Short mmCIF file of N, CA and C in Angstrom, two decimals:
data_model
loop_
_atom_site.label_atom_id
_atom_site.label_comp_id
_atom_site.label_asym_id
_atom_site.label_seq_id
_atom_site.Cartn_x
_atom_site.Cartn_y
_atom_site.Cartn_z
N UNK R 19 56.96 -20.64 -11.03
CA UNK R 19 57.86 -19.50 -11.07
C UNK R 19 59.28 -19.92 -11.42
N UNK R 20 59.70 -21.07 -10.96
CA UNK R 20 61.07 -21.52 -11.24
C UNK R 20 61.30 -21.65 -12.74
N UNK R 21 60.30 -22.14 -13.46
CA UNK R 21 60.46 -22.31 -14.90
C UNK R 21 60.58 -20.94 -15.59
N UNK R 22 59.90 -19.92 -15.07
CA UNK R 22 60.03 -18.58 -15.66
C UNK R 22 61.42 -18.01 -15.40
N UNK R 23 61.96 -18.26 -14.22
CA UNK R 23 63.32 -17.80 -13.93
C UNK R 23 64.31 -18.47 -14.88
N UNK R 24 64.12 -19.75 -15.10
CA UNK R 24 64.99 -20.49 -16.02
C UNK R 24 64.81 -19.96 -17.44
N UNK R 25 63.57 -19.65 -17.82
CA UNK R 25 63.29 -19.11 -19.16
C UNK R 25 63.98 -17.77 -19.35
N UNK R 26 63.96 -16.93 -18.33
CA UNK R 26 64.62 -15.63 -18.41
C UNK R 26 66.11 -15.81 -18.65
N UNK R 27 66.71 -16.75 -17.95
CA UNK R 27 68.14 -17.02 -18.12
C UNK R 27 68.43 -17.59 -19.51
N UNK R 28 67.57 -18.49 -20.00
CA UNK R 28 67.76 -19.06 -21.34
C UNK R 28 67.68 -17.97 -22.41
N UNK R 29 66.73 -17.06 -22.26
CA UNK R 29 66.59 -15.98 -23.24
C UNK R 29 67.80 -15.05 -23.21
N UNK R 30 68.31 -14.81 -22.01
CA UNK R 30 69.50 -13.96 -21.87
C UNK R 30 70.70 -14.61 -22.57
N UNK R 31 70.88 -15.90 -22.36
CA UNK R 31 71.98 -16.63 -23.00
C UNK R 31 71.77 -16.68 -24.52
N UNK R 32 70.53 -16.88 -24.95
CA UNK R 32 70.23 -16.92 -26.38
C UNK R 32 70.54 -15.59 -27.05
N UNK R 33 70.18 -14.50 -26.38
CA UNK R 33 70.48 -13.18 -26.93
C UNK R 33 71.98 -12.99 -27.13
N UNK R 34 72.75 -13.33 -26.09
CA UNK R 34 74.21 -13.18 -26.17
C UNK R 34 74.79 -14.05 -27.28
N UNK R 35 74.28 -15.27 -27.41
CA UNK R 35 74.76 -16.21 -28.43
C UNK R 35 74.50 -15.67 -29.83
N UNK R 36 73.28 -15.18 -30.08
CA UNK R 36 72.95 -14.64 -31.40
C UNK R 36 73.74 -13.38 -31.72
N UNK R 37 73.99 -12.55 -30.73
CA UNK R 37 74.78 -11.33 -30.98
C UNK R 37 76.22 -11.72 -31.36
N UNK R 38 76.75 -12.76 -30.71
CA UNK R 38 78.09 -13.24 -31.05
C UNK R 38 78.11 -13.79 -32.47
N UNK R 39 77.09 -14.55 -32.86
CA UNK R 39 77.02 -15.06 -34.23
C UNK R 39 76.93 -13.91 -35.23
N UNK R 40 76.15 -12.90 -34.91
CA UNK R 40 76.02 -11.74 -35.80
C UNK R 40 77.36 -11.06 -36.01
N UNK R 41 78.15 -10.97 -34.95
CA UNK R 41 79.47 -10.32 -35.04
C UNK R 41 80.44 -11.12 -35.89
N UNK R 42 80.24 -12.42 -36.01
CA UNK R 42 81.14 -13.28 -36.77
C UNK R 42 80.82 -13.30 -38.26
N UNK R 43 79.65 -12.81 -38.63
CA UNK R 43 79.20 -12.91 -40.02
C UNK R 43 79.59 -11.68 -40.84
N UNK R 44 79.78 -11.93 -42.10
CA UNK R 44 80.06 -10.87 -43.07
C UNK R 44 78.88 -9.91 -43.10
N UNK R 45 79.17 -8.65 -42.91
CA UNK R 45 78.12 -7.62 -42.88
C UNK R 45 77.33 -7.57 -44.20
N UNK R 46 77.97 -7.89 -45.30
CA UNK R 46 77.33 -7.79 -46.61
C UNK R 46 76.37 -8.94 -46.89
N UNK R 47 76.51 -10.05 -46.17
CA UNK R 47 75.69 -11.21 -46.47
C UNK R 47 74.25 -11.04 -46.00
N UNK R 48 74.01 -10.18 -45.03
CA UNK R 48 72.66 -9.98 -44.51
C UNK R 48 72.33 -10.94 -43.38
N UNK R 49 73.10 -12.01 -43.27
CA UNK R 49 72.80 -13.00 -42.23
C UNK R 49 73.06 -12.42 -40.84
N UNK R 50 73.99 -11.50 -40.74
CA UNK R 50 74.24 -10.87 -39.44
C UNK R 50 72.99 -10.10 -38.98
N UNK R 51 72.25 -9.54 -39.92
CA UNK R 51 71.00 -8.84 -39.61
C UNK R 51 69.98 -9.81 -39.04
N UNK R 52 69.90 -11.01 -39.61
CA UNK R 52 68.97 -12.03 -39.11
C UNK R 52 69.34 -12.42 -37.68
N UNK R 53 70.64 -12.65 -37.43
CA UNK R 53 71.06 -13.02 -36.08
C UNK R 53 70.79 -11.88 -35.09
N UNK R 54 70.95 -10.64 -35.54
CA UNK R 54 70.64 -9.50 -34.67
C UNK R 54 69.15 -9.46 -34.34
N UNK R 55 68.32 -9.73 -35.34
CA UNK R 55 66.87 -9.78 -35.10
C UNK R 55 66.51 -10.91 -34.14
N UNK R 56 67.17 -12.06 -34.29
CA UNK R 56 66.92 -13.17 -33.36
C UNK R 56 67.31 -12.76 -31.94
N UNK R 57 68.45 -12.09 -31.81
CA UNK R 57 68.89 -11.61 -30.49
C UNK R 57 67.88 -10.63 -29.91
N UNK R 58 67.38 -9.74 -30.74
CA UNK R 58 66.37 -8.77 -30.28
C UNK R 58 65.10 -9.47 -29.82
N UNK R 59 64.70 -10.53 -30.54
CA UNK R 59 63.53 -11.31 -30.13
C UNK R 59 63.76 -11.96 -28.77
N UNK R 60 64.95 -12.51 -28.57
CA UNK R 60 65.26 -13.17 -27.28
C UNK R 60 65.19 -12.14 -26.15
N UNK R 61 65.69 -10.94 -26.40
CA UNK R 61 65.63 -9.87 -25.41
C UNK R 61 64.18 -9.51 -25.10
N UNK R 62 63.37 -9.42 -26.14
CA UNK R 62 61.94 -9.13 -25.96
C UNK R 62 61.26 -10.23 -25.15
N UNK R 63 61.58 -11.48 -25.43
CA UNK R 63 60.99 -12.60 -24.68
C UNK R 63 61.37 -12.52 -23.21
N UNK R 64 62.63 -12.18 -22.95
CA UNK R 64 63.10 -12.08 -21.56
C UNK R 64 62.28 -11.01 -20.82
N UNK R 65 62.08 -9.87 -21.46
CA UNK R 65 61.29 -8.79 -20.83
C UNK R 65 59.85 -9.26 -20.55
N UNK R 66 59.27 -9.99 -21.49
CA UNK R 66 57.90 -10.49 -21.31
C UNK R 66 57.85 -11.46 -20.14
N UNK R 67 58.82 -12.38 -20.06
CA UNK R 67 58.85 -13.32 -18.93
C UNK R 67 58.99 -12.59 -17.60
N UNK R 68 59.80 -11.56 -17.59
CA UNK R 68 59.97 -10.78 -16.36
C UNK R 68 58.65 -10.10 -15.98
N UNK R 69 57.92 -9.60 -16.96
CA UNK R 69 56.64 -8.95 -16.67
C UNK R 69 55.61 -9.98 -16.17
N UNK R 70 55.66 -11.19 -16.70
CA UNK R 70 54.75 -12.25 -16.23
C UNK R 70 55.07 -12.59 -14.77
N UNK R 71 56.35 -12.69 -14.46
CA UNK R 71 56.76 -12.99 -13.07
C UNK R 71 56.27 -11.92 -12.10
N UNK R 72 56.21 -10.68 -12.57
CA UNK R 72 55.78 -9.56 -11.73
C UNK R 72 54.27 -9.39 -11.77
N UNK R 73 53.57 -10.37 -12.34
CA UNK R 73 52.11 -10.35 -12.46
C UNK R 73 51.59 -9.11 -13.18
N UNK R 74 52.37 -8.64 -14.12
CA UNK R 74 51.99 -7.49 -14.91
C UNK R 74 52.39 -7.72 -16.37
N UNK R 75 51.76 -8.74 -17.02
CA UNK R 75 52.18 -9.09 -18.39
C UNK R 75 52.10 -7.91 -19.34
N UNK R 76 53.18 -7.69 -20.07
CA UNK R 76 53.22 -6.58 -21.03
C UNK R 76 52.80 -7.06 -22.41
N UNK R 77 52.42 -6.13 -23.24
CA UNK R 77 52.05 -6.44 -24.61
C UNK R 77 53.32 -6.82 -25.38
N UNK R 78 53.14 -7.62 -26.41
CA UNK R 78 54.29 -8.07 -27.18
C UNK R 78 53.99 -7.93 -28.66
N UNK R 79 54.90 -7.27 -29.37
CA UNK R 79 54.75 -7.14 -30.81
C UNK R 79 55.22 -8.43 -31.48
N UNK R 80 54.57 -8.76 -32.59
CA UNK R 80 54.97 -9.94 -33.35
C UNK R 80 56.33 -9.72 -34.01
N UNK R 81 57.07 -10.80 -34.11
CA UNK R 81 58.37 -10.74 -34.76
C UNK R 81 58.21 -10.69 -36.27
N UNK R 82 59.16 -10.07 -36.93
CA UNK R 82 59.19 -10.02 -38.39
C UNK R 82 60.39 -10.80 -38.92
N UNK R 83 61.08 -11.51 -38.03
CA UNK R 83 62.33 -12.17 -38.40
C UNK R 83 62.13 -13.26 -39.45
N UNK R 84 61.03 -13.98 -39.39
CA UNK R 84 60.81 -15.06 -40.36
C UNK R 84 60.64 -14.48 -41.76
N UNK R 85 59.87 -13.41 -41.90
CA UNK R 85 59.69 -12.77 -43.21
C UNK R 85 61.03 -12.26 -43.74
N UNK R 86 61.80 -11.62 -42.86
CA UNK R 86 63.11 -11.09 -43.26
C UNK R 86 64.05 -12.22 -43.69
N UNK R 87 64.04 -13.30 -42.92
CA UNK R 87 64.90 -14.44 -43.24
C UNK R 87 64.49 -15.07 -44.56
N UNK R 88 63.19 -15.25 -44.77
CA UNK R 88 62.71 -15.81 -46.04
C UNK R 88 63.17 -14.96 -47.22
N UNK R 89 63.03 -13.64 -47.07
CA UNK R 89 63.47 -12.73 -48.13
C UNK R 89 64.97 -12.87 -48.39
N UNK R 90 65.75 -12.95 -47.31
CA UNK R 90 67.19 -13.08 -47.45
C UNK R 90 67.56 -14.38 -48.15
N UNK R 91 66.95 -15.49 -47.75
CA UNK R 91 67.30 -16.77 -48.36
C UNK R 91 66.88 -16.84 -49.82
N UNK R 92 65.75 -16.24 -50.16
CA UNK R 92 65.35 -16.20 -51.57
C UNK R 92 66.38 -15.40 -52.37
N UNK R 93 66.84 -14.30 -51.81
CA UNK R 93 67.84 -13.48 -52.49
C UNK R 93 69.16 -14.24 -52.64
N UNK R 94 69.61 -14.89 -51.55
CA UNK R 94 70.86 -15.64 -51.61
C UNK R 94 70.78 -16.76 -52.65
N UNK R 95 69.64 -17.46 -52.69
CA UNK R 95 69.49 -18.54 -53.67
C UNK R 95 69.46 -18.00 -55.10
N UNK R 96 68.74 -16.89 -55.30
CA UNK R 96 68.65 -16.35 -56.66
C UNK R 96 70.00 -15.82 -57.14
N UNK R 97 70.82 -15.34 -56.22
CA UNK R 97 72.15 -14.83 -56.58
C UNK R 97 73.22 -15.92 -56.48
N UNK R 98 72.80 -17.13 -56.06
CA UNK R 98 73.71 -18.25 -55.89
C UNK R 98 74.87 -17.89 -54.96
N UNK R 99 74.54 -17.20 -53.88
CA UNK R 99 75.54 -16.77 -52.90
C UNK R 99 75.46 -17.62 -51.65
N UNK R 100 76.59 -17.76 -51.01
CA UNK R 100 76.68 -18.53 -49.76
C UNK R 100 76.58 -17.59 -48.57
N UNK R 101 76.29 -18.19 -47.42
CA UNK R 101 76.32 -17.46 -46.16
C UNK R 101 77.75 -17.51 -45.66
N UNK R 102 78.35 -16.35 -45.41
CA UNK R 102 79.74 -16.31 -44.97
C UNK R 102 79.83 -15.85 -43.52
N UNK R 103 80.01 -16.81 -42.65
CA UNK R 103 80.18 -16.51 -41.23
C UNK R 103 81.40 -17.24 -40.69
N UNK R 104 82.40 -17.37 -41.52
CA UNK R 104 83.60 -18.07 -41.08
C UNK R 104 83.47 -19.56 -41.29
N UNK R 105 84.54 -20.26 -40.99
CA UNK R 105 84.54 -21.70 -41.21
C UNK R 105 83.90 -22.44 -40.04
N UNK R 106 83.40 -23.60 -40.34
CA UNK R 106 82.83 -24.50 -39.33
C UNK R 106 81.73 -23.85 -38.50
N UNK R 107 80.91 -23.04 -39.12
CA UNK R 107 79.81 -22.40 -38.41
C UNK R 107 78.62 -23.33 -38.21
N UNK R 108 78.54 -24.39 -38.97
CA UNK R 108 77.38 -25.27 -38.90
C UNK R 108 77.16 -25.79 -37.49
N UNK R 109 78.23 -26.12 -36.80
CA UNK R 109 78.08 -26.60 -35.43
C UNK R 109 77.46 -25.55 -34.52
N UNK R 110 77.82 -24.28 -34.73
CA UNK R 110 77.22 -23.20 -33.94
C UNK R 110 75.73 -23.06 -34.26
N UNK R 111 75.39 -23.19 -35.53
CA UNK R 111 73.98 -23.08 -35.91
C UNK R 111 73.18 -24.26 -35.33
N UNK R 112 73.80 -25.42 -35.33
CA UNK R 112 73.13 -26.59 -34.73
C UNK R 112 72.97 -26.40 -33.23
N UNK R 113 73.94 -25.77 -32.59
CA UNK R 113 73.83 -25.47 -31.16
C UNK R 113 72.67 -24.49 -30.92
N UNK R 114 72.56 -23.49 -31.77
CA UNK R 114 71.46 -22.53 -31.65
C UNK R 114 70.12 -23.22 -31.88
N UNK R 115 70.07 -24.12 -32.85
CA UNK R 115 68.85 -24.88 -33.12
C UNK R 115 68.46 -25.71 -31.90
N UNK R 116 69.44 -26.35 -31.29
CA UNK R 116 69.19 -27.14 -30.09
C UNK R 116 68.66 -26.25 -28.96
N UNK R 117 69.21 -25.04 -28.85
CA UNK R 117 68.73 -24.08 -27.85
C UNK R 117 67.26 -23.75 -28.07
N UNK R 118 66.89 -23.53 -29.32
CA UNK R 118 65.50 -23.20 -29.64
C UNK R 118 64.57 -24.37 -29.32
N UNK R 119 64.99 -25.57 -29.64
CA UNK R 119 64.17 -26.76 -29.35
C UNK R 119 63.97 -26.91 -27.85
N UNK R 120 65.04 -26.72 -27.08
CA UNK R 120 64.94 -26.81 -25.62
C UNK R 120 64.02 -25.73 -25.07
N UNK R 121 64.10 -24.54 -25.65
CA UNK R 121 63.22 -23.44 -25.21
C UNK R 121 61.76 -23.80 -25.46
N UNK R 122 61.48 -24.30 -26.64
CA UNK R 122 60.10 -24.68 -26.97
C UNK R 122 59.59 -25.72 -25.99
N UNK R 123 60.39 -26.74 -25.72
CA UNK R 123 60.00 -27.80 -24.77
C UNK R 123 59.74 -27.22 -23.38
N UNK R 124 60.64 -26.37 -22.92
CA UNK R 124 60.49 -25.77 -21.59
C UNK R 124 59.24 -24.91 -21.52
N UNK R 125 58.99 -24.11 -22.55
CA UNK R 125 57.85 -23.20 -22.52
C UNK R 125 56.53 -23.95 -22.65
N UNK R 126 56.53 -25.04 -23.39
CA UNK R 126 55.31 -25.86 -23.46
C UNK R 126 55.01 -26.49 -22.11
N UNK R 127 56.05 -26.89 -21.38
CA UNK R 127 55.85 -27.43 -20.02
C UNK R 127 55.38 -26.33 -19.07
N UNK R 128 55.97 -25.15 -19.17
CA UNK R 128 55.58 -24.03 -18.31
C UNK R 128 54.12 -23.64 -18.57
N UNK R 129 53.69 -23.79 -19.81
CA UNK R 129 52.31 -23.47 -20.18
C UNK R 129 51.32 -24.33 -19.39
N UNK R 130 51.68 -25.58 -19.17
CA UNK R 130 50.82 -26.49 -18.41
C UNK R 130 50.71 -26.09 -16.94
N UNK R 131 51.76 -25.46 -16.42
CA UNK R 131 51.79 -25.08 -15.01
C UNK R 131 51.23 -23.69 -14.74
N UNK R 132 50.94 -22.93 -15.78
CA UNK R 132 50.53 -21.53 -15.61
C UNK R 132 49.02 -21.42 -15.47
N UNK R 133 48.59 -20.57 -14.53
CA UNK R 133 47.16 -20.36 -14.30
C UNK R 133 46.65 -19.07 -14.95
N UNK R 134 47.49 -18.06 -15.00
CA UNK R 134 47.12 -16.75 -15.51
C UNK R 134 46.87 -16.79 -17.01
N UNK R 135 45.65 -16.42 -17.44
CA UNK R 135 45.28 -16.50 -18.86
C UNK R 135 46.08 -15.54 -19.74
N UNK R 136 46.33 -14.33 -19.26
CA UNK R 136 47.10 -13.38 -20.08
C UNK R 136 48.55 -13.86 -20.20
N UNK R 137 49.09 -14.45 -19.11
CA UNK R 137 50.43 -15.02 -19.16
C UNK R 137 50.49 -16.19 -20.13
N UNK R 138 49.44 -17.03 -20.11
CA UNK R 138 49.38 -18.17 -21.04
C UNK R 138 49.36 -17.70 -22.48
N UNK R 139 48.59 -16.66 -22.75
CA UNK R 139 48.49 -16.13 -24.10
C UNK R 139 49.85 -15.63 -24.58
N UNK R 140 50.56 -14.91 -23.73
CA UNK R 140 51.89 -14.42 -24.10
C UNK R 140 52.86 -15.57 -24.31
N UNK R 141 52.78 -16.57 -23.44
CA UNK R 141 53.68 -17.71 -23.55
C UNK R 141 53.43 -18.47 -24.86
N UNK R 142 52.18 -18.60 -25.25
CA UNK R 142 51.86 -19.25 -26.52
C UNK R 142 52.46 -18.47 -27.69
N UNK R 143 52.40 -17.15 -27.63
CA UNK R 143 53.00 -16.33 -28.68
C UNK R 143 54.51 -16.49 -28.72
N UNK R 144 55.13 -16.58 -27.54
CA UNK R 144 56.58 -16.78 -27.49
C UNK R 144 56.94 -18.14 -28.08
N UNK R 145 56.16 -19.16 -27.76
CA UNK R 145 56.39 -20.49 -28.33
C UNK R 145 56.32 -20.43 -29.86
N UNK R 146 55.34 -19.71 -30.37
CA UNK R 146 55.20 -19.56 -31.82
C UNK R 146 56.43 -18.88 -32.42
N UNK R 147 56.92 -17.84 -31.74
CA UNK R 147 58.12 -17.16 -32.23
C UNK R 147 59.34 -18.06 -32.16
N UNK R 148 59.46 -18.84 -31.11
CA UNK R 148 60.59 -19.76 -31.00
C UNK R 148 60.53 -20.81 -32.10
N UNK R 149 59.33 -21.22 -32.49
CA UNK R 149 59.20 -22.16 -33.61
C UNK R 149 59.65 -21.51 -34.91
N UNK R 150 59.40 -20.21 -35.06
CA UNK R 150 59.88 -19.49 -36.24
C UNK R 150 61.41 -19.44 -36.22
N UNK R 151 61.98 -19.20 -35.04
CA UNK R 151 63.44 -19.18 -34.92
C UNK R 151 64.01 -20.54 -35.33
N UNK R 152 63.35 -21.60 -34.89
CA UNK R 152 63.79 -22.96 -35.22
C UNK R 152 63.80 -23.15 -36.74
N UNK R 153 62.74 -22.69 -37.40
CA UNK R 153 62.66 -22.83 -38.86
C UNK R 153 63.79 -22.05 -39.53
N UNK R 154 64.06 -20.86 -39.06
CA UNK R 154 65.13 -20.04 -39.63
C UNK R 154 66.46 -20.76 -39.51
N UNK R 155 66.73 -21.30 -38.34
CA UNK R 155 68.01 -21.98 -38.12
C UNK R 155 68.12 -23.23 -38.99
N UNK R 156 67.02 -23.95 -39.16
CA UNK R 156 67.03 -25.11 -40.05
C UNK R 156 67.36 -24.68 -41.48
N UNK R 157 66.80 -23.55 -41.90
CA UNK R 157 67.10 -23.03 -43.24
C UNK R 157 68.55 -22.59 -43.38
N UNK R 158 69.08 -21.95 -42.35
CA UNK R 158 70.48 -21.54 -42.38
C UNK R 158 71.38 -22.76 -42.50
N UNK R 159 71.11 -23.77 -41.68
CA UNK R 159 71.92 -24.99 -41.70
C UNK R 159 71.85 -25.64 -43.08
N UNK R 160 70.64 -25.71 -43.65
CA UNK R 160 70.49 -26.31 -44.98
C UNK R 160 71.27 -25.50 -46.02
N UNK R 161 71.17 -24.18 -45.95
CA UNK R 161 71.83 -23.33 -46.93
C UNK R 161 73.36 -23.43 -46.82
N UNK R 162 73.87 -23.44 -45.60
CA UNK R 162 75.31 -23.50 -45.39
C UNK R 162 75.85 -24.88 -45.75
N UNK R 163 75.09 -25.91 -45.45
CA UNK R 163 75.53 -27.28 -45.69
C UNK R 163 75.34 -27.73 -47.13
N UNK R 164 74.54 -27.04 -47.88
CA UNK R 164 74.19 -27.49 -49.22
C UNK R 164 75.39 -27.77 -50.12
N UNK R 165 76.39 -26.90 -50.15
CA UNK R 165 77.55 -27.22 -51.01
C UNK R 165 78.26 -28.51 -50.59
N UNK R 166 78.20 -28.86 -49.33
CA UNK R 166 78.84 -30.09 -48.85
C UNK R 166 78.05 -31.33 -49.24
N UNK R 167 76.74 -31.15 -49.44
CA UNK R 167 75.88 -32.30 -49.70
C UNK R 167 75.51 -32.46 -51.17
N UNK R 168 75.70 -31.43 -51.96
CA UNK R 168 75.31 -31.46 -53.35
C UNK R 168 76.43 -32.05 -54.19
N UNK R 169 76.09 -32.95 -55.05
CA UNK R 169 77.09 -33.63 -55.88
C UNK R 169 76.78 -33.32 -57.34
N UNK R 170 77.78 -32.81 -58.03
CA UNK R 170 77.60 -32.54 -59.46
C UNK R 170 78.23 -33.68 -60.24
N UNK R 171 77.38 -34.49 -60.84
CA UNK R 171 77.85 -35.64 -61.58
C UNK R 171 76.70 -36.09 -62.48
N UNK R 172 77.04 -36.49 -63.66
CA UNK R 172 76.01 -36.94 -64.61
C UNK R 172 75.23 -38.13 -64.06
N UNK R 173 75.90 -38.92 -63.25
CA UNK R 173 75.25 -40.09 -62.67
C UNK R 173 74.11 -39.68 -61.74
N UNK R 174 74.23 -38.51 -61.15
CA UNK R 174 73.24 -38.04 -60.19
C UNK R 174 72.40 -36.91 -60.77
N UNK R 175 72.08 -36.98 -62.04
CA UNK R 175 71.38 -35.88 -62.70
C UNK R 175 69.95 -35.70 -62.22
N UNK R 176 69.46 -36.55 -61.38
CA UNK R 176 68.10 -36.41 -60.85
C UNK R 176 68.05 -35.44 -59.66
N UNK R 177 69.21 -34.99 -59.22
CA UNK R 177 69.25 -34.04 -58.10
C UNK R 177 68.63 -32.72 -58.54
N UNK R 178 68.03 -32.03 -57.60
CA UNK R 178 67.47 -30.72 -57.92
C UNK R 178 68.59 -29.77 -58.28
N UNK R 179 68.24 -28.74 -59.04
CA UNK R 179 69.25 -27.78 -59.49
C UNK R 179 69.77 -26.99 -58.31
N UNK R 180 71.06 -26.77 -58.29
CA UNK R 180 71.69 -26.03 -57.19
C UNK R 180 71.84 -24.58 -57.54
#
């Protein structure tokens, strides 16, 4: 039970963090929509954990955030547009990524301690969604960092096209 209480708190903090990131991003970039969806997922996870604690696991709809994020990144790449969420955002994205990794680790440990099969099933689905969140954040970090890492020089013509 202690791990579920901790999970509820982590999801609450994650939701607040993603909503803050969404507020910092340019509304036109679409990335604020992704952060809002991530926040909504964290809120949904918190509700599911609370239902598991009350021995009344609720149904959970699958997230669509990964599909939405993939679509957004394909569009940004095709339009050669950057993600605009202010300066020095990479550290915040890395912090969010670290949060997701810690969540996955915690939930995998909680899975070992859980006896209830319906609770285990829900927890496995949450772990899968957190892995999707991790992938999204890795993509955001790569996209935001790319101009810093890409070098345009004839000497480095073997680099992939930017």
